[in-house]
PDB file of C-alpha atoms in Angstrom:
ATOM      1  CA  UNK A   1     -29.454  -3.333   0.374  1.00 79.00           C
ATOM      2  CA  UNK A   2     -26.516  -2.427  -2.132  1.00 93.00           C
ATOM      3  CA  UNK A   3     -25.297  -5.101  -4.342  1.00 94.00           C
ATOM      4  CA  UNK A   4     -21.712  -5.229  -5.599  1.00 94.00           C
ATOM      5  CA  UNK A   5     -21.956  -4.114  -9.338  1.00 93.00           C
ATOM      6  CA  UNK A   6     -19.444  -7.016 -10.574  1.00 93.00           C
ATOM      7  CA  UNK A   7     -17.974  -5.010 -13.321  1.00 91.00           C
ATOM      8  CA  UNK A   8     -16.037  -6.759 -16.130  1.00 89.00           C
ATOM      9  CA  UNK A   9     -12.523  -6.801 -14.841  1.00 86.00           C
ATOM     10  CA  UNK A  10     -11.506  -6.247 -18.341  1.00 88.00           C
ATOM     11  CA  UNK A  11     -11.561  -2.363 -19.135  1.00 88.00           C
ATOM     12  CA  UNK A  12     -11.216  -2.632 -22.787  1.00 87.00           C
ATOM     13  CA  UNK A  13      -9.987  -5.281 -25.293  1.00 85.00           C
ATOM     14  CA  UNK A  14      -7.484  -4.450 -28.363  1.00 81.00           C
ATOM     15  CA  UNK A  15      -7.645  -7.586 -30.520  1.00 78.00           C
ATOM     16  CA  UNK A  16      -5.924 -10.145 -28.350  1.00 79.00           C
ATOM     17  CA  UNK A  17      -4.776  -7.679 -25.807  1.00 82.00           C
ATOM     18  CA  UNK A  18      -7.092  -7.209 -22.752  1.00 82.00           C
ATOM     19  CA  UNK A  19      -6.506  -4.064 -20.542  1.00 86.00           C
ATOM     20  CA  UNK A  20      -7.651  -4.693 -17.061  1.00 87.00           C
ATOM     21  CA  UNK A  21      -8.995  -2.462 -14.369  1.00 89.00           C
ATOM     22  CA  UNK A  22      -6.585  -3.701 -11.968  1.00 85.00           C
ATOM     23  CA  UNK A  23      -3.850  -2.692 -14.230  1.00 86.00           C
ATOM     24  CA  UNK A  24      -5.156   0.650 -14.783  1.00 92.00           C
ATOM     25  CA  UNK A  25      -5.159   1.256 -11.007  1.00 92.00           C
ATOM     26  CA  UNK A  26      -1.478   0.423 -10.915  1.00 88.00           C
ATOM     27  CA  UNK A  27      -0.696   2.897 -13.773  1.00 92.00           C
ATOM     28  CA  UNK A  28      -2.751   5.341 -11.989  1.00 94.00           C
ATOM     29  CA  UNK A  29      -0.807   4.802  -8.793  1.00 93.00           C
ATOM     30  CA  UNK A  30       2.467   5.351 -10.662  1.00 92.00           C
ATOM     31  CA  UNK A  31       1.289   8.653 -12.340  1.00 94.00           C
ATOM     32  CA  UNK A  32       0.266  10.161  -8.960  1.00 95.00           C
ATOM     33  CA  UNK A  33       3.915   9.039  -7.602  1.00 94.00           C
ATOM     34  CA  UNK A  34       5.386  11.274 -10.461  1.00 93.00           C
ATOM     35  CA  UNK A  35       2.686  14.291  -9.997  1.00 95.00           C
ATOM     36  CA  UNK A  36       2.942  14.467  -6.302  1.00 96.00           C
ATOM     37  CA  UNK A  37       6.890  13.976  -6.308  1.00 94.00           C
ATOM     38  CA  UNK A  38       7.170  16.872  -8.599  1.00 94.00           C
ATOM     39  CA  UNK A  39       5.029  19.066  -5.990  1.00 94.00           C
ATOM     40  CA  UNK A  40       7.168  17.607  -3.149  1.00 95.00           C
ATOM     41  CA  UNK A  41      10.563  18.422  -5.014  1.00 93.00           C
ATOM     42  CA  UNK A  42       9.363  22.275  -4.902  1.00 92.00           C
ATOM     43  CA  UNK A  43       8.919  22.458  -1.196  1.00 93.00           C
ATOM     44  CA  UNK A  44      11.997  24.541   0.005  1.00 92.00           C
ATOM     45  CA  UNK A  45      13.079  22.185   2.598  1.00 91.00           C
ATOM     46  CA  UNK A  46      13.095  19.339   0.066  1.00 92.00           C
ATOM     47  CA  UNK A  47      14.722  21.462  -2.914  1.00 89.00           C
ATOM     48  CA  UNK A  48      17.466  22.396  -0.570  1.00 89.00           C
ATOM     49  CA  UNK A  49      19.092  19.131  -0.215  1.00 86.00           C
ATOM     50  CA  UNK A  50      19.235  18.551  -4.109  1.00 85.00           C
ATOM     51  CA  UNK A  51      16.316  16.294  -5.164  1.00 87.00           C
ATOM     52  CA  UNK A  52      15.678  16.565  -8.914  1.00 86.00           C
ATOM     53  CA  UNK A  53      13.252  15.622 -11.027  1.00 86.00           C
ATOM     54  CA  UNK A  54      15.299  12.833 -12.727  1.00 86.00           C
ATOM     55  CA  UNK A  55      15.651  11.288  -9.099  1.00 89.00           C
ATOM     56  CA  UNK A  56      11.746  10.780  -9.402  1.00 91.00           C
ATOM     57  CA  UNK A  57      12.121   8.766 -12.857  1.00 90.00           C
ATOM     58  CA  UNK A  58      14.903   6.480 -11.143  1.00 90.00           C
ATOM     59  CA  UNK A  59      12.801   6.034  -7.778  1.00 91.00           C
ATOM     60  CA  UNK A  60       9.834   5.015  -9.892  1.00 91.00           C
ATOM     61  CA  UNK A  61      11.664   2.455 -11.837  1.00 91.00           C
ATOM     62  CA  UNK A  62      13.104   0.777  -9.094  1.00 89.00           C
ATOM     63  CA  UNK A  63       9.857   1.034  -6.864  1.00 89.00           C
ATOM     64  CA  UNK A  64       7.854  -0.552  -9.742  1.00 88.00           C
ATOM     65  CA  UNK A  65      10.070  -3.632  -9.440  1.00 88.00           C
ATOM     66  CA  UNK A  66       9.904  -3.550  -5.612  1.00 87.00           C
ATOM     67  CA  UNK A  67       6.142  -3.346  -5.658  1.00 84.00           C
ATOM     68  CA  UNK A  68       5.429  -5.931  -8.509  1.00 83.00           C
ATOM     69  CA  UNK A  69       7.936  -8.593  -7.220  1.00 85.00           C
ATOM     70  CA  UNK A  70       7.849  -7.938  -3.675  1.00 82.00           C
ATOM     71  CA  UNK A  71       3.776  -7.802  -3.624  1.00 80.00           C
ATOM     72  CA  UNK A  72       3.430 -10.868  -5.590  1.00 80.00           C
ATOM     73  CA  UNK A  73       6.112 -12.854  -3.372  1.00 82.00           C
ATOM     74  CA  UNK A  74       4.121 -11.532  -0.426  1.00 76.00           C
ATOM     75  CA  UNK A  75       0.887 -12.691  -1.711  1.00 77.00           C
ATOM     76  CA  UNK A  76       2.529 -16.095  -2.355  1.00 76.00           C
ATOM     77  CA  UNK A  77       4.422 -16.556   0.964  1.00 74.00           C
ATOM     78  CA  UNK A  78       2.324 -14.713   3.568  1.00 73.00           C
ATOM     79  CA  UNK A  79      -1.378 -15.397   2.288  1.00 71.00           C
ATOM     80  CA  UNK A  80      -1.574 -18.330  -0.060  1.00 74.00           C
ATOM     81  CA  UNK A  81       1.446 -20.550  -0.120  1.00 76.00           C
ATOM     82  CA  UNK A  82      -0.544 -23.878  -0.616  1.00 76.00           C
ATOM     83  CA  UNK A  83      -2.470 -22.456  -3.595  1.00 74.00           C
ATOM     84  CA  UNK A  84       0.361 -21.315  -5.526  1.00 72.00           C
ATOM     85  CA  UNK A  85       2.365 -24.368  -4.671  1.00 76.00           C
ATOM     86  CA  UNK A  86      -0.297 -26.440  -6.412  1.00 75.00           C
ATOM     87  CA  UNK A  87      -0.560 -23.808  -9.169  1.00 70.00           C
ATOM     88  CA  UNK A  88       2.943 -22.304  -9.738  1.00 75.00           C
ATOM     89  CA  UNK A  89       2.140 -20.726 -12.909  1.00 74.00           C
ATOM     90  CA  UNK A  90      -0.494 -18.633 -11.469  1.00 72.00           C
ATOM     91  CA  UNK A  91       2.500 -16.855  -9.665  1.00 71.00           C
ATOM     92  CA  UNK A  92       3.267 -14.562 -12.790  1.00 70.00           C
ATOM     93  CA  UNK A  93      -0.290 -13.873 -13.641  1.00 69.00           C
ATOM     94  CA  UNK A  94      -0.562 -10.491 -11.389  1.00 66.00           C
ATOM     95  CA  UNK A  95      -3.416  -9.122 -13.668  1.00 59.00           C
ATOM     96  CA  UNK A  96      -5.650 -11.254 -11.944  1.00 59.00           C
ATOM     97  CA  UNK A  97      -4.895  -9.495  -8.804  1.00 59.00           C
ATOM     98  CA  UNK A  98      -3.498 -10.703  -5.464  1.00 64.00           C
ATOM     99  CA  UNK A  99      -0.637  -8.505  -4.323  1.00 72.00           C
ATOM    100  CA  UNK A 100       0.247  -7.993  -0.705  1.00 76.00           C
ATOM    101  CA  UNK A 101       0.927  -4.635   0.492  1.00 76.00           C
ATOM    102  CA  UNK A 102       3.426  -5.939   3.032  1.00 77.00           C
ATOM    103  CA  UNK A 103       5.394  -7.824   0.623  1.00 82.00           C
ATOM    104  CA  UNK A 104       5.360  -4.808  -1.759  1.00 81.00           C
ATOM    105  CA  UNK A 105       6.634  -2.638   1.354  1.00 82.00           C
ATOM    106  CA  UNK A 106       9.369  -4.933   1.720  1.00 87.00           C
ATOM    107  CA  UNK A 107      10.092  -4.950  -2.024  1.00 87.00           C
ATOM    108  CA  UNK A 108      10.301  -1.246  -1.977  1.00 89.00           C
ATOM    109  CA  UNK A 109      12.525  -1.097   0.964  1.00 90.00           C
ATOM    110  CA  UNK A 110      15.007  -3.527  -0.767  1.00 91.00           C
ATOM    111  CA  UNK A 111      14.545  -1.465  -4.263  1.00 91.00           C
ATOM    112  CA  UNK A 112      15.331   1.869  -2.516  1.00 92.00           C
ATOM    113  CA  UNK A 113      18.255   0.577  -0.484  1.00 93.00           C
ATOM    114  CA  UNK A 114      19.882  -0.484  -3.863  1.00 92.00           C
ATOM    115  CA  UNK A 115      19.181   2.633  -5.602  1.00 91.00           C
ATOM    116  CA  UNK A 116      20.271   4.768  -2.770  1.00 92.00           C
ATOM    117  CA  UNK A 117      23.675   2.758  -2.614  1.00 92.00           C
ATOM    118  CA  UNK A 118      23.968   3.072  -6.311  1.00 90.00           C
ATOM    119  CA  UNK A 119      23.671   6.924  -6.117  1.00 90.00           C
ATOM    120  CA  UNK A 120      25.401   7.210  -2.572  1.00 91.00           C
ATOM    121  CA  UNK A 121      22.474   8.620  -0.824  1.00 91.00           C
ATOM    122  CA  UNK A 122      21.377   8.140   2.570  1.00 93.00           C
ATOM    123  CA  UNK A 123      18.423   5.425   2.416  1.00 93.00           C
ATOM    124  CA  UNK A 124      16.722   7.152   5.313  1.00 94.00           C
ATOM    125  CA  UNK A 125      16.518  10.324   3.202  1.00 93.00           C
ATOM    126  CA  UNK A 126      15.112   8.388   0.176  1.00 94.00           C
ATOM    127  CA  UNK A 127      12.263   6.872   2.450  1.00 95.00           C
ATOM    128  CA  UNK A 128      11.407  10.233   3.996  1.00 96.00           C
ATOM    129  CA  UNK A 129      10.991  11.580   0.710  1.00 95.00           C
ATOM    130  CA  UNK A 130       8.913   8.816  -0.934  1.00 95.00           C
ATOM    131  CA  UNK A 131       6.656   8.052   2.209  1.00 96.00           C
ATOM    132  CA  UNK A 132       3.896  10.833   1.445  1.00 97.00           C
ATOM    133  CA  UNK A 133       3.897   9.761  -2.200  1.00 95.00           C
ATOM    134  CA  UNK A 134       2.701   6.067  -1.435  1.00 94.00           C
ATOM    135  CA  UNK A 135      -0.732   6.101   0.332  1.00 96.00           C
ATOM    136  CA  UNK A 136      -2.647   7.319  -2.727  1.00 96.00           C
ATOM    137  CA  UNK A 137      -1.019   4.857  -4.832  1.00 93.00           C
ATOM    138  CA  UNK A 138      -2.203   2.094  -2.236  1.00 93.00           C
ATOM    139  CA  UNK A 139      -5.794   3.504  -2.503  1.00 96.00           C
ATOM    140  CA  UNK A 140      -5.886   2.992  -6.146  1.00 94.00           C
ATOM    141  CA  UNK A 141      -4.786  -0.722  -5.754  1.00 91.00           C
ATOM    142  CA  UNK A 142      -7.665  -1.118  -3.131  1.00 93.00           C
ATOM    143  CA  UNK A 143     -10.176   0.425  -5.805  1.00 95.00           C
ATOM    144  CA  UNK A 144      -8.857  -2.122  -8.433  1.00 91.00           C
ATOM    145  CA  UNK A 145      -9.362  -4.893  -5.743  1.00 91.00           C
ATOM    146  CA  UNK A 146     -12.907  -3.765  -5.332  1.00 94.00           C
ATOM    147  CA  UNK A 147     -13.526  -3.825  -9.032  1.00 93.00           C
ATOM    148  CA  UNK A 148     -12.200  -7.300  -9.316  1.00 90.00           C
ATOM    149  CA  UNK A 149     -14.467  -8.171  -6.219  1.00 92.00           C
ATOM    150  CA  UNK A 150     -11.487  -9.210  -4.293  1.00 90.00           C
ATOM    151  CA  UNK A 151     -11.263  -9.054  -0.454  1.00 90.00           C
ATOM    152  CA  UNK A 152     -14.898  -9.036   0.444  1.00 93.00           C
ATOM    153  CA  UNK A 153     -15.808  -7.640   3.877  1.00 95.00           C
ATOM    154  CA  UNK A 154     -17.157  -9.366   7.172  1.00 96.00           C
ATOM    155  CA  UNK A 155     -20.837  -9.792   7.746  1.00 96.00           C
ATOM    156  CA  UNK A 156     -22.443  -6.532   8.287  1.00 96.00           C
ATOM    157  CA  UNK A 157     -25.776  -5.330  10.156  1.00 95.00           C
ATOM    158  CA  UNK A 158     -28.454  -5.054   7.411  1.00 93.00           C
ATOM    159  CA  UNK A 159     -29.372  -1.901   8.510  1.00 94.00           C
ATOM    160  CA  UNK A 160     -25.914  -0.261   7.613  1.00 95.00           C
ATOM    161  CA  UNK A 161     -26.685   1.881   4.696  1.00 95.00           C
ATOM    162  CA  UNK A 162     -23.635   0.880   2.827  1.00 95.00           C
ATOM    163  CA  UNK A 163     -23.762  -2.633   3.678  1.00 96.00           C
ATOM    164  CA  UNK A 164     -23.515  -4.679   0.446  1.00 96.00           C
ATOM    165  CA  UNK A 165     -24.023  -8.195  -1.180  1.00 96.00           C
ATOM    166  CA  UNK A 166     -21.090  -9.818  -2.936  1.00 95.00           C
ATOM    167  CA  UNK A 167     -22.609 -12.017  -5.418  1.00 95.00           C
ATOM    168  CA  UNK A 168     -19.198 -14.067  -5.800  1.00 93.00           C
ATOM    169  CA  UNK A 169     -19.449 -14.863  -1.992  1.00 93.00           C
ATOM    170  CA  UNK A 170     -23.098 -15.272  -0.764  1.00 93.00           C
ATOM    171  CA  UNK A 171     -26.387 -13.244  -0.541  1.00 94.00           C
ATOM    172  CA  UNK A 172     -25.486 -11.810   3.061  1.00 96.00           C
ATOM    173  CA  UNK A 173     -24.731  -7.960   3.833  1.00 96.00           C
ATOM    174  CA  UNK A 174     -20.882  -7.579   3.857  1.00 97.00           C
ATOM    175  CA  UNK A 175     -18.948  -4.407   4.725  1.00 97.00           C
ATOM    176  CA  UNK A 176     -17.199  -3.117   1.478  1.00 96.00           C
ATOM    177  CA  UNK A 177     -13.687  -3.414   2.949  1.00 96.00           C
ATOM    178  CA  UNK A 178     -11.467  -2.524   0.037  1.00 96.00           C
ATOM    179  CA  UNK A 179     -13.303   0.946   0.066  1.00 97.00           C
ATOM    180  CA  UNK A 180     -12.592   1.042   3.566  1.00 97.00           C
ATOM    181  CA  UNK A 181      -8.994   0.645   3.199  1.00 97.00           C
ATOM    182  CA  UNK A 182      -8.692   2.802   0.212  1.00 97.00           C
ATOM    183  CA  UNK A 183     -10.262   5.569   2.333  1.00 98.00           C
ATOM    184  CA  UNK A 184      -8.582   4.933   5.916  1.00 98.00           C
ATOM    185  CA  UNK A 185      -5.411   3.420   4.972  1.00 97.00           C
ATOM    186  CA  UNK A 186      -4.969   5.274   1.809  1.00 97.00           C
ATOM    187  CA  UNK A 187      -6.607   8.719   1.511  1.00 98.00           C
ATOM    188  CA  UNK A 188      -6.568   9.593   5.517  1.00 98.00           C
ATOM    189  CA  UNK A 189      -2.948   8.594   5.834  1.00 98.00           C
ATOM    190  CA  UNK A 190      -1.904  10.567   2.800  1.00 98.00           C
ATOM    191  CA  UNK A 191      -3.614  13.694   4.383  1.00 98.00           C
ATOM    192  CA  UNK A 192      -1.798  13.334   7.407  1.00 98.00           C
ATOM    193  CA  UNK A 193       1.411  12.474   5.905  1.00 98.00           C
ATOM    194  CA  UNK A 194       1.593  15.377   3.411  1.00 97.00           C
ATOM    195  CA  UNK A 195       0.721  17.990   6.080  1.00 97.00           C
ATOM    196  CA  UNK A 196       3.252  16.507   8.550  1.00 97.00           C
ATOM    197  CA  UNK A 197       6.086  16.601   5.850  1.00 96.00           C
ATOM    198  CA  UNK A 198       5.227  19.975   4.418  1.00 95.00           C
ATOM    199  CA  UNK A 199       7.637  21.286   7.124  1.00 94.00           C
ATOM    200  CA  UNK A 200      11.355  20.221   7.916  1.00 94.00           C
ATOM    201  CA  UNK A 201      11.460  17.154  10.104  1.00 95.00           C
ATOM    202  CA  UNK A 202      14.211  15.198  11.647  1.00 95.00           C
ATOM    203  CA  UNK A 203      15.504  12.216   9.451  1.00 93.00           C
ATOM    204  CA  UNK A 204      13.150   9.078  10.053  1.00 95.00           C
ATOM    205  CA  UNK A 205      10.092  11.110  11.170  1.00 96.00           C
ATOM    206  CA  UNK A 206       8.404  10.949   8.000  1.00 97.00           C
ATOM    207  CA  UNK A 207       8.966   7.504   7.291  1.00 97.00           C
ATOM    208  CA  UNK A 208       8.527   6.550  10.833  1.00 97.00           C
ATOM    209  CA  UNK A 209       5.272   8.104  10.961  1.00 98.00           C
ATOM    210  CA  UNK A 210       4.188   6.337   7.643  1.00 97.00           C
ATOM    211  CA  UNK A 211       5.064   2.831   9.195  1.00 96.00           C
ATOM    212  CA  UNK A 212       3.191   3.652  12.244  1.00 98.00           C
ATOM    213  CA  UNK A 213       0.188   5.266  10.446  1.00 98.00           C
ATOM    214  CA  UNK A 214      -0.410   2.433   8.046  1.00 96.00           C
ATOM    215  CA  UNK A 215       0.281  -0.184  10.541  1.00 96.00           C
ATOM    216  CA  UNK A 216      -2.400   1.243  12.768  1.00 97.00           C
ATOM    217  CA  UNK A 217      -4.862   1.979  10.049  1.00 97.00           C
ATOM    218  CA  UNK A 218      -4.366  -1.473   8.511  1.00 95.00           C
ATOM    219  CA  UNK A 219      -4.932  -3.104  11.654  1.00 96.00           C
ATOM    220  CA  UNK A 220      -8.201  -1.471  12.194  1.00 97.00           C
ATOM    221  CA  UNK A 221      -9.590  -1.680   8.690  1.00 97.00           C
ATOM    222  CA  UNK A 222      -8.786  -5.561   9.119  1.00 95.00           C
ATOM    223  CA  UNK A 223     -11.731  -5.701  11.522  1.00 95.00           C
ATOM    224  CA  UNK A 224     -13.906  -5.201   8.595  1.00 96.00           C
ATOM    225  CA  UNK A 225     -12.354  -7.597   6.110  1.00 94.00           C
ATOM    226  CA  UNK A 226     -12.806 -11.203   5.756  1.00 93.00           C
ATOM    227  CA  UNK A 227      -9.429 -12.732   6.974  1.00 89.00           C
ATOM    228  CA  UNK A 228      -7.319 -14.633   4.724  1.00 81.00           C
ATOM    229  CA  UNK A 229      -6.540 -16.651   7.987  1.00 80.00           C
ATOM    230  CA  UNK A 230      -6.149 -15.915  11.504  1.00 87.00           C
ATOM    231  CA  UNK A 231      -3.846 -16.674  14.323  1.00 84.00           C
ATOM    232  CA  UNK A 232      -4.202 -16.973  17.988  1.00 83.00           C
ATOM    233  CA  UNK A 233      -1.884 -16.351  20.687  1.00 78.00           C
ATOM    234  CA  UNK A 234      -2.264 -15.700  24.290  1.00 78.00           C
ATOM    235  CA  UNK A 235      -6.105 -16.013  24.003  1.00 82.00           C
ATOM    236  CA  UNK A 236      -6.230 -13.289  21.330  1.00 86.00           C
ATOM    237  CA  UNK A 237      -7.355 -13.909  17.690  1.00 90.00           C
ATOM    238  CA  UNK A 238      -5.994 -11.767  14.790  1.00 92.00           C
ATOM    239  CA  UNK A 239      -6.035 -11.710  11.186  1.00 92.00           C
ATOM    240  CA  UNK A 240      -2.970 -12.283   8.893  1.00 87.00           C
ATOM    241  CA  UNK A 241      -3.121  -8.671   8.127  1.00 89.00           C
ATOM    242  CA  UNK A 242      -3.122  -7.565  11.634  1.00 94.00           C
ATOM    243  CA  UNK A 243      -0.252  -9.887  12.202  1.00 92.00           C
ATOM    244  CA  UNK A 244       1.925  -8.253   9.698  1.00 88.00           C
ATOM    245  CA  UNK A 245       0.870  -4.957  10.645  1.00 93.00           C
ATOM    246  CA  UNK A 246       2.287  -5.237  14.060  1.00 94.00           C
ATOM    247  CA  UNK A 247       6.078  -5.127  13.047  1.00 94.00           C
ATOM    248  CA  UNK A 248       5.189  -1.939  11.142  1.00 94.00           C
ATOM    249  CA  UNK A 249       3.662  -0.293  14.279  1.00 97.00           C
ATOM    250  CA  UNK A 250       6.832  -1.186  16.206  1.00 97.00           C
ATOM    251  CA  UNK A 251       9.136   0.000  13.495  1.00 96.00           C
ATOM    252  CA  UNK A 252       7.423   3.193  13.246  1.00 97.00           C
ATOM    253  CA  UNK A 253       7.447   3.757  17.019  1.00 97.00           C
ATOM    254  CA  UNK A 254      11.316   3.096  17.053  1.00 96.00           C
ATOM    255  CA  UNK A 255      11.952   5.301  14.081  1.00 96.00           C
ATOM    256  CA  UNK A 256       9.957   8.197  15.600  1.00 96.00           C
ATOM    257  CA  UNK A 257      11.666   7.712  18.989  1.00 95.00           C
ATOM    258  CA  UNK A 258      15.180   7.694  17.124  1.00 95.00           C
ATOM    259  CA  UNK A 259      14.393  10.763  15.176  1.00 95.00           C
ATOM    260  CA  UNK A 260      13.174  12.739  18.043  1.00 92.00           C
ATOM    261  CA  UNK A 261      15.459  11.409  21.008  1.00 89.00           C
ATOM    262  CA  UNK A 262      17.596  14.643  20.688  1.00 66.00           C
ATOM    263  CA  UNK A 263      16.065  18.109  20.590  1.00 52.00           C
ATOM    264  CA  UNK A 264      16.926  19.994  17.588  1.00 53.00           C
ATOM    265  CA  UNK A 265      18.116  16.984  15.682  1.00 49.00           C
ATOM    266  CA  UNK A 266      19.164  17.893  12.022  1.00 55.00           C
ATOM    267  CA  UNK A 267      16.297  18.090   9.781  1.00 53.00           C
ATOM    268  CA  UNK A 268      16.546  15.554   6.671  1.00 51.00           C
TER     269      UNK A 268
END
């Protein structure tokens, strides 16, 4: 039986300054955005519509604001409103973990809309460009959750080779759900999107596939994660993460349908 190693969340200390693994994972996510973005700019169909390296720097700046502000507000409003109402100072302590992807997704949408309007670019072209750059950053965030011993999994069969005891929860075998989400919602989705986006696609197709793919992947991996809370309707019980993924699935289907409704629609 594996046991969660429960590493120190502080990677290193420089006097009074503590550098946490969770923060380093976010730095890694932002770094891979730039590295992959430079690779994407070199793709002929992307270079043909005028994307530049300077655009990456601007998008990263606005995107960081959207991720941090939206992700934290999403955690506050979607998952733990009662806790943060009692402990309002905890809202700004993002280094302790607790970032909602769905909140960050909305935050990035708003930030990209702001930037696109500022430079007079079509928002859908912006979203199609950045969609393949997001999943690996998400995976890095989930690794940060695992290091922090956050998001423990549901109970697992003790015979499962990678079933893991989380000492901060109990002594029962559990699924290492952050690792599942890093691999499925992150790495697998990245591979699919990166291969799909290497060729010219109709406007909205790449971002539509991202919304659909992430929504489906997250809905699946939520079955292995202890739910923050569950909701029931029509005799069906789903977790909060699954409930928030349903609009993404619907949005992705609509976007893909609109993108491909006309044969030979103009590539983005």
